[in-house]
Coordinates of C-alpha atoms in Angstrom, one line a residue:
M1 CA -13.3 65.2 -79.2
T2 CA -16.9 66.1 -78.5
E3 CA -17.3 68.3 -75.4
L4 CA -19.9 67.3 -72.8
T5 CA -21.7 70.6 -73.4
D6 CA -22.3 69.6 -77.1
L7 CA -24.3 66.5 -76.2
T8 CA -28.0 66.2 -76.2
A9 CA -30.1 64.9 -73.2
V10 CA -30.6 61.7 -75.1
Q11 CA -26.9 61.3 -75.6
L12 CA -26.1 62.1 -72.0
V13 CA -28.5 59.5 -70.7
E14 CA -27.1 56.9 -73.0
A15 CA -23.5 57.7 -71.9
Y16 CA -24.5 57.5 -68.2
R17 CA -26.0 54.1 -68.9
K18 CA -22.7 52.9 -70.5
G19 CA -20.6 54.4 -67.7
E20 CA -18.7 56.7 -70.1
F21 CA -18.9 59.6 -67.7
S22 CA -21.1 60.7 -64.8
P23 CA -23.8 63.3 -64.2
V24 CA -21.2 65.1 -62.1
D25 CA -19.0 65.5 -65.1
A26 CA -21.8 66.8 -67.2
T27 CA -23.1 69.2 -64.6
R28 CA -19.7 70.7 -64.0
A29 CA -19.3 71.2 -67.7
A30 CA -22.7 72.8 -68.0
L31 CA -22.1 75.1 -65.0
R32 CA -18.7 76.1 -66.4
R33 CA -20.2 76.9 -69.8
A34 CA -23.0 78.9 -68.1
E35 CA -20.5 81.0 -66.1
E36 CA -18.3 81.5 -69.3
V37 CA -21.2 82.8 -71.4
Q38 CA -23.2 84.7 -68.8
P39 CA -21.2 88.0 -69.1
A40 CA -21.8 88.1 -72.9
V41 CA -25.4 87.0 -73.2
N42 CA -27.0 87.3 -69.7
A43 CA -29.0 84.1 -70.0
F44 CA -29.4 83.5 -66.3
V45 CA -31.0 85.5 -63.5
R46 CA -29.7 83.0 -60.9
M47 CA -27.4 80.0 -61.0
T48 CA -27.4 77.3 -58.4
P49 CA -24.1 75.5 -58.6
E50 CA -24.1 74.0 -55.1
E51 CA -27.6 72.6 -55.4
A52 CA -26.8 71.3 -58.9
L53 CA -23.7 69.5 -57.9
A54 CA -25.4 67.9 -54.9
Q55 CA -28.2 66.7 -57.2
A56 CA -25.6 65.4 -59.7
E57 CA -23.8 63.4 -57.0
S58 CA -27.0 61.8 -55.9
S59 CA -27.7 60.9 -59.6
A60 CA -24.3 59.5 -60.1
G61 CA -24.9 57.2 -57.1
R62 CA -28.1 55.9 -58.6
W63 CA -26.5 55.3 -62.0
R64 CA -23.6 53.4 -60.3
R65 CA -26.2 51.1 -58.6
G66 CA -28.1 50.7 -61.9
E67 CA -31.1 52.4 -60.4
P68 CA -31.8 55.7 -62.3
C69 CA -35.0 57.3 -61.0
G70 CA -36.4 58.6 -64.2
L71 CA -35.9 59.5 -67.9
L72 CA -33.8 62.6 -67.2
D73 CA -31.7 61.3 -64.3
G74 CA -28.6 63.4 -64.1
V75 CA -29.4 65.7 -67.1
P76 CA -28.6 69.4 -66.5
V77 CA -31.6 71.6 -67.1
S78 CA -32.6 75.2 -66.7
V79 CA -36.0 76.8 -66.0
K80 CA -37.4 80.1 -67.1
D81 CA -37.9 82.4 -64.2
I82 CA -41.7 82.5 -64.7
L83 CA -42.1 79.0 -63.4
L84 CA -42.0 78.2 -59.7
Q85 CA -38.9 76.2 -58.5
R86 CA -38.7 75.6 -54.8
G87 CA -35.6 76.8 -52.9
G88 CA -35.5 80.3 -54.3
P89 CA -37.6 83.2 -55.5
T90 CA -39.3 83.4 -58.9
L91 CA -38.9 87.0 -59.8
R92 CA -40.6 87.0 -63.2
G93 CA -38.3 89.7 -64.5
S94 CA -39.9 92.3 -62.1
K95 CA -38.7 94.5 -59.3
T96 CA -42.2 94.4 -58.0
V97 CA -42.2 90.8 -56.9
R98 CA -42.0 90.4 -53.1
T99 CA -39.3 88.0 -52.0
D100 CA -40.3 87.9 -48.3
R101 CA -42.3 84.7 -48.6
S102 CA -41.6 81.0 -48.6
W103 CA -40.5 79.5 -52.0
D104 CA -41.3 75.9 -51.3
E105 CA -43.4 74.8 -54.3
D106 CA -42.5 73.6 -57.8
A107 CA -44.6 74.3 -60.8
P108 CA -46.0 71.1 -62.3
S109 CA -43.5 70.8 -65.1
V110 CA -40.6 71.5 -62.6
A111 CA -42.0 68.9 -60.2
R112 CA -42.0 66.3 -63.0
L113 CA -38.4 67.2 -63.9
R114 CA -37.4 66.7 -60.2
E115 CA -39.2 63.4 -60.0
H116 CA -37.2 62.2 -63.1
G117 CA -33.8 63.1 -61.5
A118 CA -33.0 66.3 -63.5
V119 CA -30.2 68.5 -62.3
F120 CA -31.3 72.2 -61.9
I121 CA -28.4 74.6 -62.8
G122 CA -30.3 77.9 -62.8
K123 CA -33.3 80.1 -63.6
T124 CA -33.2 81.9 -66.9
T125 CA -34.1 85.5 -67.8
T126 CA -37.5 86.8 -69.0
P127 CA -39.0 90.1 -69.8
E128 CA -41.2 91.4 -67.0
F129 CA -44.0 88.9 -66.5
G130 CA -43.2 87.5 -69.9
W131 CA -45.1 90.3 -71.7
K132 CA -43.1 90.7 -74.9
G133 CA -41.2 88.9 -77.7
V134 CA -37.8 90.1 -76.6
T135 CA -36.0 89.6 -73.4
D136 CA -35.0 92.6 -71.4
S137 CA -36.4 93.8 -68.0
P138 CA -35.8 96.3 -65.3
Q139 CA -35.0 93.4 -63.0
S140 CA -32.3 91.5 -65.0
G141 CA -31.3 93.7 -67.9
I142 CA -30.8 92.7 -71.6
T143 CA -30.4 89.1 -72.8
R144 CA -28.4 88.9 -76.0
N145 CA -28.2 86.6 -79.0
P146 CA -25.5 83.9 -79.0
Y147 CA -24.8 84.4 -82.7
D148 CA -24.3 88.2 -82.4
T149 CA -24.4 89.8 -79.0
S150 CA -25.5 93.1 -80.5
R151 CA -28.8 91.4 -81.3
T152 CA -31.7 90.3 -79.2
A153 CA -32.2 86.6 -78.2
G154 CA -35.9 87.1 -78.7
G155 CA -38.4 86.4 -76.0
S156 CA -40.0 85.9 -73.8
S157 CA -38.0 82.7 -73.1
G158 CA -34.9 84.4 -74.4
G159 CA -32.6 83.3 -71.5
S160 CA -33.6 79.6 -72.0
A161 CA -33.0 79.8 -75.7
A162 CA -29.5 81.4 -75.3
A163 CA -28.6 78.9 -72.6
V164 CA -29.5 75.9 -74.7
A165 CA -27.8 77.3 -77.8
L166 CA -24.6 77.8 -75.9
G167 CA -24.5 74.4 -74.2
A168 CA -25.4 75.7 -70.7
A169 CA -27.6 72.6 -70.2
P170 CA -29.1 70.8 -73.2
V171 CA -32.7 71.4 -72.2
S172 CA -34.8 74.2 -70.7
L173 CA -38.4 74.8 -69.7
G174 CA -40.0 77.9 -71.3
T175 CA -43.4 79.4 -71.5
D176 CA -45.3 80.6 -74.6
G177 CA -48.3 82.9 -74.7
G178 CA -47.9 84.4 -78.1
G179 CA -44.7 82.8 -79.4
S180 CA -42.5 82.9 -76.4
V181 CA -40.6 79.7 -76.9
R182 CA -40.8 79.8 -80.8
I183 CA -39.5 83.4 -81.2
P184 CA -36.3 83.0 -79.2
G185 CA -35.9 79.4 -80.5
A186 CA -35.9 80.8 -84.1
F187 CA -33.6 83.7 -83.2
C188 CA -31.1 81.5 -81.3
G189 CA -31.1 78.5 -83.7
I190 CA -32.7 75.8 -81.4
F191 CA -35.8 73.6 -81.4
A192 CA -38.8 74.7 -79.3
L193 CA -42.3 73.3 -79.0
K194 CA -45.5 75.0 -77.9
P195 CA -47.6 71.9 -77.0
T196 CA -51.4 71.7 -77.3
Y197 CA -52.9 73.8 -74.5
G198 CA -53.3 71.7 -71.4
R199 CA -50.9 69.0 -72.5
V200 CA -48.4 70.3 -70.0
P201 CA -50.0 71.3 -66.7
L202 CA -49.5 74.8 -65.6
Y203 CA -49.8 76.2 -62.0
P204 CA -50.2 78.9 -60.8
A205 CA -52.6 79.7 -63.6
S206 CA -51.4 82.4 -66.0
A207 CA -53.2 85.8 -66.0
F208 CA -53.0 85.4 -69.8
G209 CA -55.4 82.5 -69.4
T210 CA -55.6 79.8 -72.0
L211 CA -53.1 81.6 -74.3
A212 CA -50.2 80.4 -72.0
H213 CA -48.4 77.1 -72.6
V214 CA -45.3 75.5 -71.1
G215 CA -43.0 73.9 -73.6
P216 CA -39.6 72.3 -74.1
M217 CA -36.6 74.2 -75.5
T218 CA -33.9 71.8 -76.7
R219 CA -31.1 71.0 -79.2
D220 CA -33.4 68.9 -81.3
A221 CA -36.8 67.2 -81.6
A222 CA -35.7 63.9 -80.0
D223 CA -34.8 65.8 -76.8
A224 CA -38.1 67.6 -76.9
A225 CA -40.0 64.3 -77.2
L226 CA -38.0 63.0 -74.2
L227 CA -38.9 66.1 -72.2
M228 CA -42.5 65.9 -73.2
D229 CA -42.7 62.3 -71.9
V230 CA -41.7 63.8 -68.5
I231 CA -43.5 67.1 -68.3
S232 CA -46.9 65.9 -69.7
G233 CA -47.6 64.0 -66.5
P234 CA -50.8 65.0 -64.7
D235 CA -51.0 67.5 -61.9
A236 CA -54.2 68.1 -59.9
R237 CA -53.5 71.8 -59.4
D238 CA -54.3 72.5 -63.1
W239 CA -58.0 72.0 -63.7
S240 CA -57.6 72.6 -67.4
Q241 CA -55.0 69.9 -68.0
L242 CA -55.7 67.3 -70.6
G243 CA -56.0 63.6 -69.7
P244 CA -53.1 61.2 -69.5
V245 CA -51.0 60.7 -72.6
A246 CA -51.7 57.6 -74.6
G247 CA -48.2 56.2 -75.2
S248 CA -44.9 57.9 -75.5
F249 CA -43.9 60.9 -77.6
R250 CA -40.6 59.2 -78.2
A251 CA -42.2 56.0 -79.5
G252 CA -43.5 57.4 -82.8
I253 CA -40.8 60.0 -83.6
E254 CA -39.1 57.8 -86.2
G255 CA -42.2 57.4 -88.3
G256 CA -41.3 59.9 -91.0
V257 CA -43.6 62.0 -93.1
R258 CA -44.3 59.8 -96.1
G259 CA -47.9 60.3 -97.1
L260 CA -48.6 63.2 -94.9
R261 CA -50.5 66.1 -96.4
I262 CA -48.6 69.3 -95.7
A263 CA -49.8 72.8 -96.4
Y264 CA -47.0 75.3 -97.0
S265 CA -47.9 78.9 -96.4
P266 CA -44.9 81.2 -97.1
S267 CA -46.7 84.5 -96.2
L268 CA -50.2 83.7 -94.9
G269 CA -51.7 84.6 -98.2
G270 CA -49.6 87.6 -98.8
Q271 CA -50.4 89.2 -95.4
V272 CA -46.7 89.0 -94.2
A273 CA -43.6 90.5 -95.8
V274 CA -40.9 87.9 -95.3
R275 CA -37.3 88.7 -95.9
P276 CA -35.9 86.8 -98.9
A277 CA -33.1 85.0 -97.0
V278 CA -35.7 83.7 -94.5
A279 CA -38.1 82.7 -97.2
A280 CA -35.4 80.8 -99.1
A281 CA -34.3 78.8 -96.0
V282 CA -37.8 77.9 -95.1
R283 CA -38.5 76.8 -98.7
R284 CA -35.5 74.5 -98.5
A285 CA -36.9 72.9 -95.4
V286 CA -40.2 72.4 -97.1
E287 CA -38.5 70.8 -100.1
S288 CA -36.7 68.4 -97.6
L289 CA -40.1 67.3 -96.3
A290 CA -41.3 66.7 -99.8
A291 CA -38.2 64.7 -100.6
Q292 CA -39.0 62.5 -97.6
G293 CA -42.4 61.6 -99.2
A294 CA -44.8 64.2 -97.9
Y295 CA -47.4 65.6 -100.2
V296 CA -46.7 69.4 -100.0
E297 CA -49.1 72.0 -101.4
E298 CA -48.5 75.7 -101.3
T299 CA -51.7 77.0 -99.8
D300 CA -52.9 79.3 -97.0
P301 CA -55.1 78.9 -94.0
D302 CA -58.3 80.9 -94.3
F303 CA -57.9 83.7 -91.8
T304 CA -56.9 87.3 -91.5
D305 CA -54.6 88.6 -88.9
P306 CA -56.3 88.4 -85.5
V307 CA -53.9 90.8 -83.9
E308 CA -56.5 93.2 -82.5
A309 CA -58.4 90.4 -80.7
F310 CA -55.0 89.0 -79.5
H311 CA -54.2 92.4 -78.1
T312 CA -57.5 92.6 -76.2
L313 CA -56.8 89.2 -74.6
W314 CA -53.1 89.9 -74.0
F315 CA -53.3 93.4 -72.7
S316 CA -56.2 92.5 -70.4
G317 CA -54.0 89.7 -69.0
A318 CA -51.2 92.1 -68.4
A319 CA -53.5 94.6 -66.6
R320 CA -54.6 91.8 -64.4
V321 CA -51.0 90.8 -63.5
T322 CA -50.3 94.3 -62.3
Q323 CA -53.7 95.3 -60.9
H324 CA -52.7 94.9 -57.3
L325 CA -49.7 97.1 -57.5
P326 CA -49.7 100.5 -55.7
S327 CA -48.6 103.5 -57.8
R328 CA -45.1 103.6 -56.3
L329 CA -44.5 100.0 -57.6
R330 CA -46.1 100.7 -61.0
E331 CA -43.3 103.2 -61.5
L332 CA -40.8 100.4 -61.4
L333 CA -42.5 98.5 -64.3
D334 CA -41.1 98.3 -67.9
P335 CA -42.6 101.4 -69.6
G336 CA -43.9 99.3 -72.4
L337 CA -45.6 97.0 -70.0
R338 CA -47.2 100.1 -68.2
E339 CA -48.6 101.2 -71.6
I340 CA -50.3 97.9 -72.4
C341 CA -51.6 97.5 -68.9
A342 CA -53.3 100.9 -69.2
Q343 CA -54.8 99.9 -72.5
G344 CA -55.9 96.5 -71.1
A345 CA -57.6 98.2 -68.1
R346 CA -59.8 100.1 -70.5
Y347 CA -61.3 97.1 -72.2
S348 CA -64.8 96.1 -71.1
A349 CA -66.1 92.6 -70.5
L350 CA -67.9 92.9 -73.8
D351 CA -64.6 93.8 -75.6
Y352 CA -63.0 90.7 -74.1
L353 CA -65.9 88.4 -75.1
A354 CA -65.8 89.8 -78.6
A355 CA -62.1 88.9 -78.8
V356 CA -63.1 85.4 -77.5
D357 CA -65.5 85.2 -80.4
V358 CA -62.7 86.0 -82.9
R359 CA -60.6 83.3 -81.2
M360 CA -63.4 80.7 -81.5
E361 CA -63.9 81.5 -85.2
L362 CA -60.2 81.2 -85.8
G363 CA -60.2 77.8 -84.1
R364 CA -63.2 76.6 -86.2
R365 CA -61.4 77.6 -89.4
M366 CA -58.2 75.9 -88.4
G367 CA -60.1 72.8 -87.3
L368 CA -61.6 72.6 -90.8
F369 CA -58.2 73.3 -92.4
H370 CA -56.7 70.3 -90.7
Q371 CA -59.4 68.0 -92.1
T372 CA -57.6 68.5 -95.4
Y373 CA -54.0 69.0 -94.2
D374 CA -52.1 67.1 -91.5
L375 CA -49.6 69.9 -90.9
L376 CA -49.2 73.5 -91.7
V377 CA -45.6 74.9 -92.4
T378 CA -44.7 78.6 -92.3
P379 CA -41.7 80.7 -91.4
T380 CA -41.5 81.0 -87.6
L381 CA -40.7 84.7 -88.1
P382 CA -40.5 86.9 -91.1
I383 CA -37.1 88.4 -90.0
T384 CA -34.0 87.4 -88.1
A385 CA -32.7 88.9 -84.8
F386 CA -32.5 92.6 -84.6
E387 CA -30.9 95.0 -82.2
A388 CA -30.9 94.1 -78.5
G389 CA -32.8 96.2 -76.1
A390 CA -35.6 97.2 -78.5
E391 CA -39.2 95.8 -78.6
V392 CA -39.4 96.3 -82.4
P393 CA -36.8 96.6 -85.2
K394 CA -35.6 100.1 -85.8
G395 CA -37.4 101.7 -88.7
S396 CA -40.0 98.9 -88.9
G397 CA -42.9 101.1 -88.2
H398 CA -44.2 98.6 -85.7
R399 CA -45.6 99.8 -82.4
R400 CA -45.6 96.5 -80.4
W401 CA -43.8 93.2 -80.7
T402 CA -46.8 91.5 -82.3
G403 CA -46.1 93.5 -85.5
W404 CA -43.1 91.3 -86.4
T405 CA -44.5 88.0 -85.0
P406 CA -47.6 87.4 -87.2
F407 CA -46.9 83.6 -87.6
T408 CA -46.8 82.8 -83.9
Y409 CA -49.6 84.3 -81.8
P410 CA -52.5 83.0 -84.0
F411 CA -51.7 79.4 -82.8
N412 CA -51.8 80.4 -79.2
M413 CA -55.4 81.6 -79.8
T414 CA -56.3 78.3 -81.4
Q415 CA -54.3 76.2 -78.8
Q416 CA -52.6 74.2 -81.5
P417 CA -49.2 72.5 -81.1
A418 CA -46.5 74.5 -83.0
A419 CA -42.7 74.0 -83.1
T420 CA -39.8 76.0 -84.5
V421 CA -37.0 74.1 -86.2
P422 CA -33.7 75.8 -87.2
C423 CA -33.4 75.5 -91.0
G424 CA -30.5 77.8 -92.0
V425 CA -28.9 81.2 -91.5
D426 CA -29.3 84.5 -93.4
G427 CA -26.5 86.5 -95.0
E428 CA -25.3 87.7 -91.6
G429 CA -25.1 84.3 -90.1
L430 CA -28.2 84.7 -88.0
P431 CA -30.5 81.7 -87.5
V432 CA -33.8 81.2 -89.4
G433 CA -36.6 79.0 -88.1
V434 CA -39.4 77.1 -89.9
Q435 CA -42.6 76.6 -88.0
I436 CA -44.6 73.3 -88.0
V437 CA -48.2 73.5 -86.8
G438 CA -50.5 70.6 -86.1
A439 CA -54.1 70.2 -85.3
R440 CA -55.0 70.3 -81.6
H441 CA -53.6 67.1 -79.9
A442 CA -51.3 66.3 -82.8
D443 CA -48.2 67.1 -80.8
A444 CA -46.6 63.7 -81.6
L445 CA -47.0 64.4 -85.3
V446 CA -45.4 67.8 -85.1
L447 CA -42.4 66.2 -83.3
R448 CA -42.2 63.4 -85.9
A449 CA -42.1 65.9 -88.8
A450 CA -39.5 68.0 -87.0
H451 CA -37.4 64.9 -86.3
T452 CA -37.6 63.9 -89.9
L453 CA -36.1 67.3 -90.9
Y454 CA -33.2 66.7 -88.5
E455 CA -32.6 63.2 -89.7
A456 CA -32.8 64.3 -93.4
G457 CA -30.3 67.2 -92.9
G458 CA -33.0 69.8 -93.4
A459 CA -32.7 71.1 -89.8
G460 CA -30.0 72.3 -87.5
I461 CA -27.3 74.9 -87.8
A462 CA -23.7 75.2 -86.6
P463 CA -23.6 76.2 -82.9
P464 CA -22.5 79.7 -82.0
A465 CA -18.9 80.4 -81.0
T466 CA -18.3 80.4 -77.3
D467 CA -14.9 82.0 -77.1

């Protein structure tokens, strides 16, 4: 018998419609699963069972009357503790956040979930201010991988990824400034989408500027399309948001990939050393797309690694986040965060603008690339999950997390939609992700290609054990 915690959001809503079970049943199951797995993986910084059950009871009443209030009415959800959610503090993984204030405002994406009847079961863990590609912080400790708790869940949306993988609510909201939904999505074997910048409104504005996106973290692409139909709603607090969506992300998801021109870049032109097991799993996914009628060509986008420009933008943002802190509070920061803040504070305005120039040139090159190719496919990451509590794999020689994430942050710089899709496991049973990148505003096409992989059997892996 299928457990309620194994169902997707789409399946839950359909079951509510048929009266097979209620939002209260699903919420109790999600809360129970969250409590069971929390000691092992540390996915949540705060759980809200009383609030969640009250919301579920209200939803159950609406379904009994045949009056659901939205697309996610009664679906359990979690929210990364970077995004504001009224009723409790948003600590952002930091001991420096003051809690003696009113917490009475939702971030735009959270507000849209609330309007559509979602049930909030808790806030998920993040590294301090979301600064790195793994999830550990002085405030909430280490978040671990559901497939091997000695390994990292990735980051910075690691708590959300672990929660979704383990069935503690089928969907979660994450944020992505350099790969932060895609990295943990790949490490934890789930789907995650970084939408086109501005497609999902963000408030308060991120100190990392237009690198920062809000995106869905889900069991599959169909759930992400459903979530995108909810969270892409406009919000006047974000002046950089895009205009209203034309149509529904769910409407075109079944369109397949026949006739699409897909560029497959296994190593960005030899710039990235990819582990053989990862490369093999990604190639199988690409072959699945070809078998579904896509025209696949092995080729590379025309750019060199923009990591130094990314560091200038990213480290400057981190310095801005912590600029107001007195020295006694700076001592409480993650040591790695202190280091990049010090480096970021040394950049000049001219350094920053030079990095912007690199970014604009990268965007120009990718814009031209997508005149020839509808989609770009790469590994999401060149490796699988490594030891928990470390910023970089032992013996890798990397200094910062960007050293092992070369496929992710370039597409934050270009603001393109990019998704990770689980496509297999390595020899140790650790998940591998394939990344699908679209031209700016081609979010629906990315979702469609990802959904095709799921439908064709080229995506998805067995869920982690929960006992």
